[in-house]
Amino acid sequence: MNEVLNGLKFLVGSNEYTVAEVDGLMRKYSLYGQVTYSDCRIEIEPTLAETRKHNVIIHELLHACLFEAGYDEQDEEQVRRLGNVLTQVLRDNDFAFMREVVDNNYERAELY
């Protein structure tokens, strides 16, 4: 198991989603990962390659984003395709320009 992934937290809307590696998702359910909205939990199969785990986390986060935006029905193929591209975009690009900027005069910079 990857201790770095266990306990990762992501704020999606007003909810904090936590990542946990859970044995048996592949064996029991033929799943790489799953998200449960009631407890804001993303579960990942621990036997996956690290790069696949990252992709699965992004995939499940997309489900969480859609759910928090009010989309109860989701197209799995569309989430899979977007998740694959979004994983690559997040991995291969620098998003530092979007992070909060703290200086002596402001606690955080406005993004808009």
mmCIF file of N, CA and C in Angstrom:
data_model
loop_
_atom_site.group_PDB
_atom_site.id
_atom_site.type_symbol
_atom_site.label_atom_id
_atom_site.label_comp_id
_atom_site.label_asym_id
_atom_site.label_seq_id
_atom_site.Cartn_x
_atom_site.Cartn_y
_atom_site.Cartn_z
ATOM 1 N N MET A 1 0.828 -1.188 0.000
ATOM 2 C CA MET A 1 0.000 0.000 0.000
ATOM 3 C C MET A 1 0.870 1.248 0.000
ATOM 4 N N ASN A 2 0.325 2.296 -0.552
ATOM 5 C CA ASN A 2 1.031 3.559 -0.655
ATOM 6 C C ASN A 2 0.535 4.492 0.442
ATOM 7 N N GLU A 3 1.376 4.719 1.418
ATOM 8 C CA GLU A 3 0.968 5.577 2.545
ATOM 9 C C GLU A 3 0.741 7.020 2.122
ATOM 10 N N VAL A 4 1.327 7.428 1.001
ATOM 11 C CA VAL A 4 1.125 8.791 0.511
ATOM 12 C C VAL A 4 -0.324 8.979 0.051
ATOM 13 N N LEU A 5 -0.882 7.968 -0.587
ATOM 14 C CA LEU A 5 -2.249 8.078 -1.090
ATOM 15 C C LEU A 5 -3.279 7.947 0.015
ATOM 16 N N ASN A 6 -3.042 7.041 0.957
ATOM 17 C CA ASN A 6 -3.991 6.855 2.051
ATOM 18 C C ASN A 6 -4.086 8.138 2.860
ATOM 19 N N GLY A 7 -5.295 8.629 2.989
ATOM 20 C CA GLY A 7 -5.507 9.842 3.761
ATOM 21 C C GLY A 7 -5.444 11.118 2.949
ATOM 22 N N LEU A 8 -5.119 11.043 1.654
ATOM 23 C CA LEU A 8 -5.178 12.247 0.809
ATOM 24 C C LEU A 8 -6.573 12.832 0.914
ATOM 25 N N LYS A 9 -6.657 14.144 0.906
ATOM 26 C CA LYS A 9 -7.950 14.810 1.011
ATOM 27 C C LYS A 9 -8.093 15.835 -0.102
ATOM 28 N N PHE A 10 -9.298 15.880 -0.664
ATOM 29 C CA PHE A 10 -9.611 16.812 -1.730
ATOM 30 C C PHE A 10 -10.919 17.506 -1.404
ATOM 31 N N LEU A 11 -10.920 18.817 -1.467
ATOM 32 C CA LEU A 11 -12.142 19.587 -1.255
ATOM 33 C C LEU A 11 -12.893 19.662 -2.581
ATOM 34 N N VAL A 12 -14.110 19.146 -2.595
ATOM 35 C CA VAL A 12 -14.959 19.171 -3.784
ATOM 36 C C VAL A 12 -16.264 19.822 -3.364
ATOM 37 N N GLY A 13 -16.522 21.004 -3.895
ATOM 38 C CA GLY A 13 -17.668 21.762 -3.417
ATOM 39 C C GLY A 13 -17.440 22.082 -1.948
ATOM 40 N N SER A 14 -18.394 21.764 -1.126
ATOM 41 C CA SER A 14 -18.248 22.033 0.311
ATOM 42 C C SER A 14 -17.869 20.779 1.095
ATOM 43 N N ASN A 15 -17.498 19.713 0.406
ATOM 44 C CA ASN A 15 -17.193 18.451 1.072
ATOM 45 C C ASN A 15 -15.751 18.028 0.869
ATOM 46 N N GLU A 16 -15.201 17.403 1.883
ATOM 47 C CA GLU A 16 -13.838 16.897 1.844
ATOM 48 C C GLU A 16 -13.873 15.400 1.567
ATOM 49 N N TYR A 17 -13.316 15.007 0.438
ATOM 50 C CA TYR A 17 -13.240 13.600 0.047
ATOM 51 C C TYR A 17 -11.876 13.046 0.463
ATOM 52 N N THR A 18 -11.899 11.865 1.073
ATOM 53 C CA THR A 18 -10.683 11.221 1.551
ATOM 54 C C THR A 18 -10.401 9.983 0.708
ATOM 55 N N VAL A 19 -9.125 9.743 0.413
ATOM 56 C CA VAL A 19 -8.694 8.590 -0.376
ATOM 57 C C VAL A 19 -8.205 7.490 0.558
ATOM 58 N N ALA A 20 -8.586 6.259 0.250
ATOM 59 C CA ALA A 20 -8.102 5.094 0.990
ATOM 60 C C ALA A 20 -7.891 3.944 0.016
ATOM 61 N N GLU A 21 -6.785 3.239 0.189
ATOM 62 C CA GLU A 21 -6.567 2.018 -0.579
ATOM 63 C C GLU A 21 -7.288 0.885 0.145
ATOM 64 N N VAL A 22 -8.075 0.123 -0.617
ATOM 65 C CA VAL A 22 -8.910 -0.927 -0.041
ATOM 66 C C VAL A 22 -8.662 -2.229 -0.798
ATOM 67 N N ASP A 23 -8.201 -3.231 -0.096
ATOM 68 C CA ASP A 23 -7.954 -4.540 -0.714
ATOM 69 C C ASP A 23 -9.244 -5.156 -1.233
ATOM 70 N N GLY A 24 -9.153 -5.777 -2.392
ATOM 71 C CA GLY A 24 -10.246 -6.588 -2.888
ATOM 72 C C GLY A 24 -11.217 -5.924 -3.833
ATOM 73 N N LEU A 25 -11.031 -4.646 -4.179
ATOM 74 C CA LEU A 25 -11.968 -4.004 -5.106
ATOM 75 C C LEU A 25 -11.987 -4.717 -6.456
ATOM 76 N N MET A 26 -10.821 -5.097 -6.943
ATOM 77 C CA MET A 26 -10.746 -5.813 -8.227
ATOM 78 C C MET A 26 -11.340 -7.209 -8.096
ATOM 79 N N ARG A 27 -10.941 -7.921 -7.084
ATOM 80 C CA ARG A 27 -11.379 -9.302 -6.900
ATOM 81 C C ARG A 27 -12.890 -9.387 -6.654
ATOM 82 N N LYS A 28 -13.410 -8.556 -5.780
ATOM 83 C CA LYS A 28 -14.821 -8.626 -5.391
ATOM 84 C C LYS A 28 -15.760 -7.965 -6.388
ATOM 85 N N TYR A 29 -15.337 -6.804 -6.923
ATOM 86 C CA TYR A 29 -16.262 -5.993 -7.712
ATOM 87 C C TYR A 29 -15.772 -5.665 -9.124
ATOM 88 N N SER A 30 -14.589 -6.129 -9.497
ATOM 89 C CA SER A 30 -13.978 -5.787 -10.788
ATOM 90 C C SER A 30 -13.839 -4.277 -10.962
ATOM 91 N N LEU A 31 -13.461 -3.580 -9.883
ATOM 92 C CA LEU A 31 -13.294 -2.134 -9.903
ATOM 93 C C LEU A 31 -11.862 -1.738 -9.580
ATOM 94 N N TYR A 32 -11.365 -0.714 -10.258
ATOM 95 C CA TYR A 32 -10.088 -0.095 -9.889
ATOM 96 C C TYR A 32 -10.292 0.863 -8.723
ATOM 97 N N GLY A 33 -11.482 1.462 -8.668
ATOM 98 C CA GLY A 33 -11.786 2.414 -7.611
ATOM 99 C C GLY A 33 -13.259 2.704 -7.568
ATOM 100 N N GLN A 34 -13.673 3.375 -6.512
ATOM 101 C CA GLN A 34 -15.062 3.793 -6.395
ATOM 102 C C GLN A 34 -15.154 4.974 -5.453
ATOM 103 N N VAL A 35 -16.210 5.749 -5.631
ATOM 104 C CA VAL A 35 -16.468 6.880 -4.745
ATOM 105 C C VAL A 35 -17.827 6.670 -4.096
ATOM 106 N N THR A 36 -17.893 6.946 -2.814
ATOM 107 C CA THR A 36 -19.188 6.935 -2.126
ATOM 108 C C THR A 36 -19.444 8.349 -1.641
ATOM 109 N N TYR A 37 -20.586 8.882 -2.037
ATOM 110 C CA TYR A 37 -20.907 10.269 -1.761
ATOM 111 C C TYR A 37 -21.360 10.478 -0.323
ATOM 112 N N SER A 38 -21.993 9.483 0.269
ATOM 113 C CA SER A 38 -22.531 9.646 1.623
ATOM 114 C C SER A 38 -21.433 9.864 2.658
ATOM 115 N N ASP A 39 -20.282 9.205 2.466
ATOM 116 C CA ASP A 39 -19.180 9.396 3.416
ATOM 117 C C ASP A 39 -17.978 10.097 2.784
ATOM 118 N N CYS A 40 -18.168 10.609 1.551
ATOM 119 C CA CYS A 40 -17.116 11.368 0.855
ATOM 120 C C CYS A 40 -15.795 10.593 0.844
ATOM 121 N N ARG A 41 -15.862 9.382 0.344
ATOM 122 C CA ARG A 41 -14.701 8.490 0.373
ATOM 123 C C ARG A 41 -14.407 7.961 -1.026
ATOM 124 N N ILE A 42 -13.127 8.023 -1.393
ATOM 125 C CA ILE A 42 -12.646 7.448 -2.643
ATOM 126 C C ILE A 42 -11.793 6.252 -2.278
ATOM 127 N N GLU A 43 -12.176 5.085 -2.779
ATOM 128 C CA GLU A 43 -11.426 3.855 -2.508
ATOM 129 C C GLU A 43 -10.686 3.430 -3.768
ATOM 130 N N ILE A 44 -9.431 3.012 -3.585
ATOM 131 C CA ILE A 44 -8.557 2.639 -4.694
ATOM 132 C C ILE A 44 -8.028 1.231 -4.455
ATOM 133 N N GLU A 45 -7.970 0.430 -5.516
ATOM 134 C CA GLU A 45 -7.380 -0.906 -5.449
ATOM 135 C C GLU A 45 -5.864 -0.767 -5.256
ATOM 136 N N PRO A 46 -5.301 -1.324 -4.171
ATOM 137 C CA PRO A 46 -3.879 -1.127 -3.863
ATOM 138 C C PRO A 46 -2.911 -1.857 -4.787
ATOM 139 N N THR A 47 -3.371 -2.834 -5.561
ATOM 140 C CA THR A 47 -2.457 -3.597 -6.415
ATOM 141 C C THR A 47 -2.168 -2.916 -7.746
ATOM 142 N N LEU A 48 -2.803 -1.788 -8.011
ATOM 143 C CA LEU A 48 -2.593 -1.076 -9.277
ATOM 144 C C LEU A 48 -1.224 -0.409 -9.309
ATOM 145 N N ALA A 49 -0.713 -0.182 -10.506
ATOM 146 C CA ALA A 49 0.510 0.609 -10.685
ATOM 147 C C ALA A 49 0.246 2.030 -10.196
ATOM 148 N N GLU A 50 1.269 2.705 -9.727
ATOM 149 C CA GLU A 50 1.108 4.057 -9.173
ATOM 150 C C GLU A 50 0.481 5.019 -10.181
ATOM 151 N N THR A 51 0.892 4.957 -11.439
ATOM 152 C CA THR A 51 0.310 5.864 -12.435
ATOM 153 C C THR A 51 -1.170 5.565 -12.642
ATOM 154 N N ARG A 52 -1.554 4.294 -12.575
ATOM 155 C CA ARG A 52 -2.970 3.927 -12.702
ATOM 156 C C ARG A 52 -3.749 4.433 -11.489
ATOM 157 N N LYS A 53 -3.166 4.342 -10.305
ATOM 158 C CA LYS A 53 -3.829 4.853 -9.099
ATOM 159 C C LYS A 53 -4.123 6.340 -9.242
ATOM 160 N N HIS A 54 -3.165 7.095 -9.766
ATOM 161 C CA HIS A 54 -3.370 8.533 -9.959
ATOM 162 C C HIS A 54 -4.546 8.775 -10.900
ATOM 163 N N ASN A 55 -4.581 8.015 -11.997
ATOM 164 C CA ASN A 55 -5.663 8.146 -12.966
ATOM 165 C C ASN A 55 -7.008 7.810 -12.341
ATOM 166 N N VAL A 56 -7.043 6.785 -11.507
ATOM 167 C CA VAL A 56 -8.292 6.375 -10.851
ATOM 168 C C VAL A 56 -8.749 7.452 -9.869
ATOM 169 N N ILE A 57 -7.829 8.054 -9.152
ATOM 170 C CA ILE A 57 -8.205 9.134 -8.227
ATOM 171 C C ILE A 57 -8.859 10.281 -8.999
ATOM 172 N N ILE A 58 -8.262 10.682 -10.114
ATOM 173 C CA ILE A 58 -8.837 11.764 -10.924
ATOM 174 C C ILE A 58 -10.213 11.349 -11.455
ATOM 175 N N HIS A 59 -10.330 10.122 -11.905
ATOM 176 C CA HIS A 59 -11.612 9.603 -12.396
ATOM 177 C C HIS A 59 -12.689 9.713 -11.308
ATOM 178 N N GLU A 60 -12.358 9.246 -10.113
ATOM 179 C CA GLU A 60 -13.338 9.279 -9.022
ATOM 180 C C GLU A 60 -13.614 10.718 -8.572
ATOM 181 N N LEU A 61 -12.607 11.589 -8.636
ATOM 182 C CA LEU A 61 -12.830 13.001 -8.318
ATOM 183 C C LEU A 61 -13.778 13.655 -9.329
ATOM 184 N N LEU A 62 -13.679 13.248 -10.596
ATOM 185 C CA LEU A 62 -14.629 13.766 -11.589
ATOM 186 C C LEU A 62 -16.047 13.349 -11.235
ATOM 187 N N HIS A 63 -16.224 12.100 -10.814
ATOM 188 C CA HIS A 63 -17.554 11.671 -10.358
ATOM 189 C C HIS A 63 -18.015 12.554 -9.195
ATOM 190 N N ALA A 64 -17.117 12.801 -8.243
ATOM 191 C CA ALA A 64 -17.465 13.632 -7.081
ATOM 192 C C ALA A 64 -17.830 15.051 -7.519
ATOM 193 N N CYS A 65 -17.074 15.616 -8.452
ATOM 194 C CA CYS A 65 -17.374 16.963 -8.952
ATOM 195 C C CYS A 65 -18.749 17.007 -9.597
ATOM 196 N N LEU A 66 -19.041 16.028 -10.420
ATOM 197 C CA LEU A 66 -20.349 15.992 -11.077
ATOM 198 C C LEU A 66 -21.469 15.835 -10.056
ATOM 199 N N PHE A 67 -21.278 14.969 -9.078
ATOM 200 C CA PHE A 67 -22.294 14.762 -8.046
ATOM 201 C C PHE A 67 -22.526 16.044 -7.252
ATOM 202 N N GLU A 68 -21.443 16.690 -6.838
ATOM 203 C CA GLU A 68 -21.566 17.921 -6.050
ATOM 204 C C GLU A 68 -22.196 19.048 -6.866
ATOM 205 N N ALA A 69 -22.076 18.970 -8.191
ATOM 206 C CA ALA A 69 -22.694 19.962 -9.070
ATOM 207 C C ALA A 69 -24.153 19.629 -9.369
ATOM 208 N N GLY A 70 -24.637 18.519 -8.810
ATOM 209 C CA GLY A 70 -26.046 18.173 -8.966
ATOM 210 C C GLY A 70 -26.350 17.140 -10.030
ATOM 211 N N TYR A 71 -25.320 16.534 -10.618
ATOM 212 C CA TYR A 71 -25.544 15.506 -11.635
ATOM 213 C C TYR A 71 -25.576 14.128 -10.971
ATOM 214 N N ASP A 72 -26.773 13.639 -10.695
ATOM 215 C CA ASP A 72 -26.912 12.321 -10.082
ATOM 216 C C ASP A 72 -26.663 11.211 -11.098
ATOM 217 N N GLU A 73 -27.091 11.427 -12.337
ATOM 218 C CA GLU A 73 -26.847 10.465 -13.418
ATOM 219 C C GLU A 73 -25.595 10.894 -14.171
ATOM 220 N N GLN A 74 -24.648 9.964 -14.335
ATOM 221 C CA GLN A 74 -23.386 10.291 -14.993
ATOM 222 C C GLN A 74 -23.064 9.242 -16.045
ATOM 223 N N ASP A 75 -22.464 9.686 -17.123
ATOM 224 C CA ASP A 75 -22.068 8.813 -18.221
ATOM 225 C C ASP A 75 -20.659 8.284 -17.930
ATOM 226 N N GLU A 76 -20.552 7.007 -17.621
ATOM 227 C CA GLU A 76 -19.269 6.410 -17.226
ATOM 228 C C GLU A 76 -18.217 6.540 -18.320
ATOM 229 N N GLU A 77 -18.600 6.346 -19.568
ATOM 230 C CA GLU A 77 -17.635 6.463 -20.661
ATOM 231 C C GLU A 77 -17.082 7.892 -20.745
ATOM 232 N N GLN A 78 -17.948 8.873 -20.591
ATOM 233 C CA GLN A 78 -17.506 10.266 -20.645
ATOM 234 C C GLN A 78 -16.568 10.583 -19.475
ATOM 235 N N VAL A 79 -16.897 10.120 -18.285
ATOM 236 C CA VAL A 79 -16.027 10.351 -17.121
ATOM 237 C C VAL A 79 -14.676 9.675 -17.338
ATOM 238 N N ARG A 80 -14.668 8.469 -17.893
ATOM 239 C CA ARG A 80 -13.406 7.764 -18.150
ATOM 240 C C ARG A 80 -12.543 8.530 -19.148
ATOM 241 N N ARG A 81 -13.145 8.982 -20.228
ATOM 242 C CA ARG A 81 -12.384 9.705 -21.252
ATOM 243 C C ARG A 81 -11.838 11.030 -20.708
ATOM 244 N N LEU A 82 -12.714 11.797 -20.046
ATOM 245 C CA LEU A 82 -12.259 13.064 -19.467
ATOM 246 C C LEU A 82 -11.200 12.842 -18.386
ATOM 247 N N GLY A 83 -11.388 11.808 -17.577
ATOM 248 C CA GLY A 83 -10.427 11.499 -16.523
ATOM 249 C C GLY A 83 -9.048 11.191 -17.076
ATOM 250 N N ASN A 84 -8.996 10.454 -18.177
ATOM 251 C CA ASN A 84 -7.700 10.122 -18.793
ATOM 252 C C ASN A 84 -6.977 11.376 -19.263
ATOM 253 N N VAL A 85 -7.702 12.267 -19.926
ATOM 254 C CA VAL A 85 -7.090 13.503 -20.421
ATOM 255 C C VAL A 85 -6.735 14.423 -19.258
ATOM 256 N N LEU A 86 -7.637 14.571 -18.293
ATOM 257 C CA LEU A 86 -7.379 15.454 -17.160
ATOM 258 C C LEU A 86 -6.177 14.978 -16.340
ATOM 259 N N THR A 87 -6.020 13.680 -16.181
ATOM 260 C CA THR A 87 -4.846 13.154 -15.470
ATOM 261 C C THR A 87 -3.567 13.624 -16.155
ATOM 262 N N GLN A 88 -3.520 13.515 -17.468
ATOM 263 C CA GLN A 88 -2.338 13.941 -18.222
ATOM 264 C C GLN A 88 -2.131 15.442 -18.096
ATOM 265 N N VAL A 89 -3.182 16.227 -18.207
ATOM 266 C CA VAL A 89 -3.060 17.689 -18.121
ATOM 267 C C VAL A 89 -2.544 18.100 -16.745
ATOM 268 N N LEU A 90 -3.089 17.519 -15.689
ATOM 269 C CA LEU A 90 -2.655 17.864 -14.330
ATOM 270 C C LEU A 90 -1.218 17.425 -14.062
ATOM 271 N N ARG A 91 -0.841 16.278 -14.601
ATOM 272 C CA ARG A 91 0.499 15.747 -14.382
ATOM 273 C C ARG A 91 1.564 16.542 -15.149
ATOM 274 N N ASP A 92 1.261 16.940 -16.364
ATOM 275 C CA ASP A 92 2.281 17.466 -17.265
ATOM 276 C C ASP A 92 2.326 18.987 -17.376
ATOM 277 N N ASN A 93 1.537 19.688 -16.575
ATOM 278 C CA ASN A 93 1.508 21.147 -16.652
ATOM 279 C C ASN A 93 1.628 21.769 -15.268
ATOM 280 N N ASP A 94 2.136 22.969 -15.237
ATOM 281 C CA ASP A 94 2.341 23.693 -13.986
ATOM 282 C C ASP A 94 1.161 24.626 -13.738
ATOM 283 N N PHE A 95 0.431 24.380 -12.669
ATOM 284 C CA PHE A 95 -0.720 25.193 -12.329
ATOM 285 C C PHE A 95 -0.431 26.149 -11.173
ATOM 286 N N ALA A 96 0.832 26.441 -10.934
ATOM 287 C CA ALA A 96 1.199 27.326 -9.832
ATOM 288 C C ALA A 96 0.559 28.707 -9.975
ATOM 289 N N PHE A 97 0.302 29.136 -11.198
ATOM 290 C CA PHE A 97 -0.283 30.465 -11.404
ATOM 291 C C PHE A 97 -1.676 30.583 -10.777
ATOM 292 N N MET A 98 -2.324 29.485 -10.481
ATOM 293 C CA MET A 98 -3.676 29.510 -9.922
ATOM 294 C C MET A 98 -3.698 29.416 -8.398
ATOM 295 N N ARG A 99 -2.553 29.174 -7.802
ATOM 296 C CA ARG A 99 -2.514 29.012 -6.349
ATOM 297 C C ARG A 99 -2.610 30.358 -5.648
ATOM 298 N N GLU A 100 -2.969 30.310 -4.397
ATOM 299 C CA GLU A 100 -3.083 31.526 -3.602
ATOM 300 C C GLU A 100 -1.723 32.200 -3.485
ATOM 301 N N VAL A 101 -1.734 33.514 -3.541
ATOM 302 C CA VAL A 101 -0.530 34.309 -3.378
ATOM 303 C C VAL A 101 -0.663 35.055 -2.059
ATOM 304 N N VAL A 102 0.318 34.900 -1.197
ATOM 305 C CA VAL A 102 0.275 35.571 0.094
ATOM 306 C C VAL A 102 1.406 36.591 0.135
ATOM 307 N N ASP A 103 1.065 37.836 0.485
ATOM 308 C CA ASP A 103 2.093 38.850 0.691
ATOM 309 C C ASP A 103 1.762 39.618 1.962
ATOM 310 N N ASN A 104 2.466 40.692 2.220
ATOM 311 C CA ASN A 104 2.282 41.435 3.464
ATOM 312 C C ASN A 104 0.941 42.152 3.550
ATOM 313 N N ASN A 105 0.320 42.456 2.403
ATOM 314 C CA ASN A 105 -0.897 43.255 2.405
ATOM 315 C C ASN A 105 -2.189 42.437 2.325
ATOM 316 N N TYR A 106 -2.112 41.215 1.824
ATOM 317 C CA TYR A 106 -3.328 40.430 1.599
ATOM 318 C C TYR A 106 -3.135 39.018 2.128
ATOM 319 N N GLU A 107 -4.191 38.465 2.674
ATOM 320 C CA GLU A 107 -4.143 37.066 3.106
ATOM 321 C C GLU A 107 -4.175 36.136 1.902
ATOM 322 N N ARG A 108 -4.968 36.460 0.911
ATOM 323 C CA ARG A 108 -5.007 35.665 -0.309
ATOM 324 C C ARG A 108 -5.388 36.545 -1.487
ATOM 325 N N ALA A 109 -4.847 36.224 -2.616
ATOM 326 C CA ALA A 109 -5.147 36.987 -3.826
ATOM 327 C C ALA A 109 -6.472 36.513 -4.395
ATOM 328 N N GLU A 110 -7.179 37.409 -4.985
ATOM 329 C CA GLU A 110 -8.430 37.063 -5.637
ATOM 330 C C GLU A 110 -8.117 36.469 -7.003
ATOM 331 N N LEU A 111 -8.861 35.446 -7.398
ATOM 332 C CA LEU A 111 -8.634 34.807 -8.689
ATOM 333 C C LEU A 111 -9.397 35.505 -9.807
ATOM 334 N N TYR A 112 -10.354 36.353 -9.466
ATOM 335 C CA TYR A 112 -11.182 36.983 -10.491
ATOM 336 C C TYR A 112 -10.952 38.471 -10.507
#
